Coordinates of N, CA and C in Angstrom, one line a residue:
Y1 N -27.9 4.8 7.5 CA -26.9 4.7 8.6 C -25.9 3.7 8.3
R2 N -25.9 3.0 7.2 CA -24.9 2.0 6.8 C -23.9 2.5 5.8
T3 N -23.8 3.8 5.6 CA -22.8 4.3 4.7 C -21.4 4.2 5.3
R4 N -20.4 4.1 4.4 CA -19.0 3.9 4.8 C -18.6 5.2 5.6
V5 N -17.8 5.0 6.6 CA -17.3 6.1 7.4 C -15.8 6.3 7.1
H6 N -15.5 7.5 6.8 CA -14.1 7.9 6.6 C -13.6 8.6 7.8
F7 N -12.8 8.0 8.6 CA -12.2 8.6 9.8 C -11.2 9.6 9.4
L8 N -11.4 10.9 9.7 CA -10.5 11.9 9.5 C -10.3 12.7 10.8
V9 N -9.1 13.1 11.1 CA -8.8 13.9 12.3 C -9.2 15.3 11.9
R10 N -10.4 15.6 12.5 CA -10.9 17.0 12.3 C -11.4 17.5 13.6
L11 N -10.8 18.5 14.1 CA -11.1 19.0 15.4 C -12.1 20.1 15.3
H12 N -13.3 19.9 15.8 CA -14.3 20.9 16.0 C -15.3 20.5 17.0
R13 N -16.0 21.5 17.5 CA -17.0 21.2 18.5 C -18.1 20.3 18.0
T14 N -18.5 19.3 18.7 CA -19.5 18.3 18.2 C -20.9 18.8 18.5
S15 N -21.7 18.8 17.5 CA -23.1 19.3 17.7 C -24.0 18.1 18.2
C16 N -25.2 18.5 18.7 CA -26.1 17.5 19.1 C -26.6 16.6 18.0
E17 N -26.7 17.2 16.8 CA -27.1 16.4 15.6 C -26.1 15.3 15.3
E18 N -24.8 15.7 15.4 CA -23.7 14.7 15.1 C -23.7 13.6 16.1
M19 N -24.0 13.9 17.4 CA -24.0 12.9 18.4 C -25.2 12.0 18.2
E20 N -26.3 12.5 17.8 CA -27.5 11.7 17.5 C -27.2 10.7 16.3
L21 N -26.5 11.2 15.3 CA -26.2 10.4 14.1 C -25.2 9.3 14.6
C22 N -24.3 9.6 15.5 CA -23.4 8.6 16.1 C -24.2 7.5 16.8
K23 N -25.2 7.9 17.5 CA -26.0 6.9 18.3 C -26.8 6.0 17.3
F24 N -27.4 6.6 16.2 CA -28.1 5.8 15.3 C -27.3 4.8 14.5
R25 N -26.1 5.3 14.1 CA -25.1 4.5 13.3 C -24.7 3.2 14.2
T26 N -24.4 3.5 15.4 CA -24.0 2.4 16.3 C -25.2 1.4 16.5
F27 N -26.4 2.0 16.7 CA -27.6 1.1 16.9 C -27.8 0.3 15.7
T28 N -27.6 0.8 14.5 CA -27.8 0.0 13.3 C -26.8 -1.1 13.2
K29 N -25.5 -0.8 13.6 CA -24.5 -1.9 13.6 C -24.9 -3.0 14.6
V30 N -25.4 -2.6 15.7 CA -25.8 -3.7 16.7 C -26.9 -4.5 16.2
L31 N -27.9 -3.9 15.6 CA -29.0 -4.6 15.0 C -28.6 -5.5 13.9
D32 N -27.6 -5.1 13.1 CA -27.1 -6.0 12.0 C -26.3 -7.1 12.7
F33 N -25.6 -6.9 13.7 CA -24.9 -7.9 14.5 C -25.9 -9.0 15.0
L34 N -27.0 -8.5 15.6 CA -28.0 -9.5 16.1 C -28.7 -10.2 15.0
N35 N -29.0 -9.6 13.9 CA -29.6 -10.3 12.8 C -28.6 -11.2 12.1
G36 N -27.4 -11.1 12.3 CA -26.4 -11.9 11.7 C -26.3 -13.3 12.4
F37 N -26.9 -13.5 13.5 CA -26.9 -14.8 14.2 C -27.7 -15.8 13.3
Q38 N -28.7 -15.4 12.6 CA -29.4 -16.3 11.8 C -28.5 -16.8 10.6
A39 N -27.7 -15.9 10.1 CA -26.8 -16.3 9.0 C -25.7 -17.4 9.5
L40 N -25.5 -17.5 10.8 CA -24.6 -18.5 11.3 C -25.2 -19.8 11.5
G41 N -26.5 -19.9 11.2 CA -27.2 -21.2 11.3 C -27.7 -21.5 12.7
L42 N -27.8 -20.4 13.5 CA -28.3 -20.6 14.9 C -29.8 -20.6 15.0
G43 N -30.5 -20.5 13.8 CA -31.9 -20.5 13.8 C -32.5 -19.1 14.1
Q44 N -33.8 -19.1 14.1 CA -34.5 -17.8 14.3 C -34.5 -17.5 15.8
I45 N -34.1 -16.2 16.1 CA -34.1 -15.7 17.5 C -35.4 -14.9 17.7
S46 N -36.0 -15.2 18.9 CA -37.3 -14.5 19.2 C -37.0 -13.0 19.4
V47 N -38.1 -12.2 19.3 CA -38.0 -10.8 19.5 C -37.5 -10.5 20.9
E48 N -38.1 -11.3 21.9 CA -37.7 -11.1 23.3 C -36.2 -11.3 23.5
D49 N -35.7 -12.4 22.9 CA -34.3 -12.7 23.0 C -33.4 -11.6 22.4
K50 N -33.9 -11.1 21.2 CA -33.1 -10.0 20.6 C -33.1 -8.8 21.5
I51 N -34.2 -8.5 22.1 CA -34.2 -7.3 23.0 C -33.3 -7.5 24.2
K52 N -33.2 -8.7 24.7 CA -32.3 -9.0 25.8 C -30.9 -8.9 25.4
L53 N -30.6 -9.4 24.2 CA -29.2 -9.3 23.6 C -28.8 -7.9 23.3
L54 N -29.8 -7.1 22.8 CA -29.6 -5.7 22.6 C -29.2 -5.0 23.8
R55 N -29.9 -5.2 24.9 CA -29.6 -4.6 26.2 C -28.2 -5.0 26.7
Q56 N -27.8 -6.2 26.4 CA -26.5 -6.7 27.0 C -25.3 -6.3 26.1
C57 N -25.5 -6.1 24.8 CA -24.4 -5.9 23.9 C -24.3 -4.5 23.3
Y58 N -25.2 -3.7 23.5 CA -25.1 -2.3 22.9 C -23.9 -1.6 23.4
A59 N -23.8 -1.5 24.7 CA -22.7 -0.7 25.2 C -21.3 -1.3 24.9
P60 N -21.1 -2.6 25.1 CA -19.8 -3.1 24.7 C -19.4 -3.0 23.2
L61 N -20.4 -3.2 22.4 CA -20.2 -3.1 20.9 C -19.9 -1.6 20.5
T62 N -20.6 -0.7 21.2 CA -20.3 0.7 21.0 C -18.9 1.1 21.3
I63 N -18.5 0.7 22.5 CA -17.1 1.0 22.9 C -16.1 0.3 22.0
F64 N -16.4 -0.9 21.6 CA -15.5 -1.6 20.7 C -15.4 -0.9 19.3
D65 N -16.5 -0.4 18.8 CA -16.6 0.3 17.6 C -15.8 1.6 17.6
I66 N -15.9 2.3 18.8 CA -15.1 3.6 18.9 C -13.6 3.3 19.0
I67 N -13.3 2.2 19.7 CA -11.8 1.9 19.8 C -11.3 1.5 18.5
I68 N -11.9 0.7 17.7 CA -11.4 0.3 16.4 C -11.3 1.5 15.5
G69 N -12.3 2.3 15.5 CA -12.3 3.5 14.7 C -11.2 4.4 15.0
T70 N -10.9 4.6 16.3 CA -9.8 5.4 16.7 C -8.5 4.9 16.3
L71 N -8.3 3.6 16.5 CA -7.0 2.9 16.2 C -6.8 2.9 14.7
S72 N -7.8 2.9 13.9 CA -7.6 2.9 12.4 C -7.4 4.3 11.9
A73 N -7.8 5.3 12.6 CA -7.7 6.7 12.1 C -6.4 7.4 12.6
T74 N -6.0 7.1 13.8 CA -4.9 7.9 14.4 C -4.1 7.1 15.4
K75 N -2.9 7.6 15.6 CA -2.0 7.0 16.7 C -1.9 8.0 17.9
D76 N -2.6 9.1 17.7 CA -2.5 10.1 18.8 C -3.4 9.7 20.0
E77 N -2.8 9.5 21.1 CA -3.5 9.0 22.3 C -4.5 10.1 22.9
N78 N -4.5 11.3 22.4 CA -5.3 12.4 22.9 C -6.6 12.5 22.1
L79 N -6.8 11.6 21.0 CA -7.9 11.7 20.2 C -8.8 10.5 20.3
L80 N -10.1 10.7 20.1 CA -11.1 9.7 20.1 C -12.0 9.9 18.9
C81 N -12.1 8.9 18.1 CA -12.9 8.9 16.8 C -14.2 8.2 17.0
L82 N -15.3 8.9 16.8 CA -16.6 8.4 16.9 C -17.0 7.7 15.6
P83 N -18.0 6.8 15.6 CA -18.4 6.1 14.4 C -18.9 6.9 13.2
T84 N -19.1 8.2 13.4 CA -19.5 9.1 12.3 C -18.3 9.8 11.7
G85 N -17.1 9.5 12.2 CA -15.9 10.1 11.6 C -15.5 11.4 12.4
I86 N -16.3 11.8 13.4 CA -15.9 12.9 14.2 C -14.8 12.6 15.1
T87 N -13.9 13.5 15.3 CA -12.8 13.3 16.2 C -12.9 14.2 17.4
L88 N -12.8 13.7 18.6 CA -12.8 14.5 19.8 C -11.4 14.5 20.4
S89 N -11.0 15.6 20.9 CA -9.7 15.7 21.6 C -9.8 15.7 23.1
R90 N -8.9 15.1 23.7 CA -8.9 15.0 25.2 C -8.7 16.5 25.7
N91 N -8.0 17.3 25.0 CA -7.7 18.7 25.4 C -8.8 19.7 25.1
E92 N -9.9 19.2 24.5 CA -11.0 20.1 24.1 C -11.8 20.5 25.4
E93 N -12.2 21.8 25.4 CA -12.9 22.3 26.5 C -14.3 21.6 26.6
L94 N -14.6 21.2 27.8 CA -15.9 20.5 28.0 C -17.0 21.6 28.2
V95 N -18.1 21.4 27.6 CA -19.3 22.3 27.8 C -20.3 21.6 28.6
Q96 N -20.8 22.2 29.6 CA -21.8 21.6 30.5 C -23.2 21.5 29.7
N97 N -23.9 20.4 30.0 CA -25.2 20.2 29.5 C -26.2 21.3 30.1
R98 N -27.2 21.6 29.3 CA -28.1 22.6 29.8 C -29.2 22.0 30.6

């Protein structure tokens, strides 16, 4: 899940497997972020504290990652680029969940 992502504007319907990959890539980035605290010299963080931090920072870091990916890939305001390189269009027809 740590492979380099190449953001390309490619419009196609997103599959469940692609969305799952997106979730795992983002989760891996958040775990790397939390483990990076030790590299800053903040000492060892307990598992309980890591879980609390994970609950608090997963959503904001996910949104931040999507925003940065979108800004680096395109200037089109109708597109949203996910962490897997998948591009979603605002004009794409929405399909209801089953």
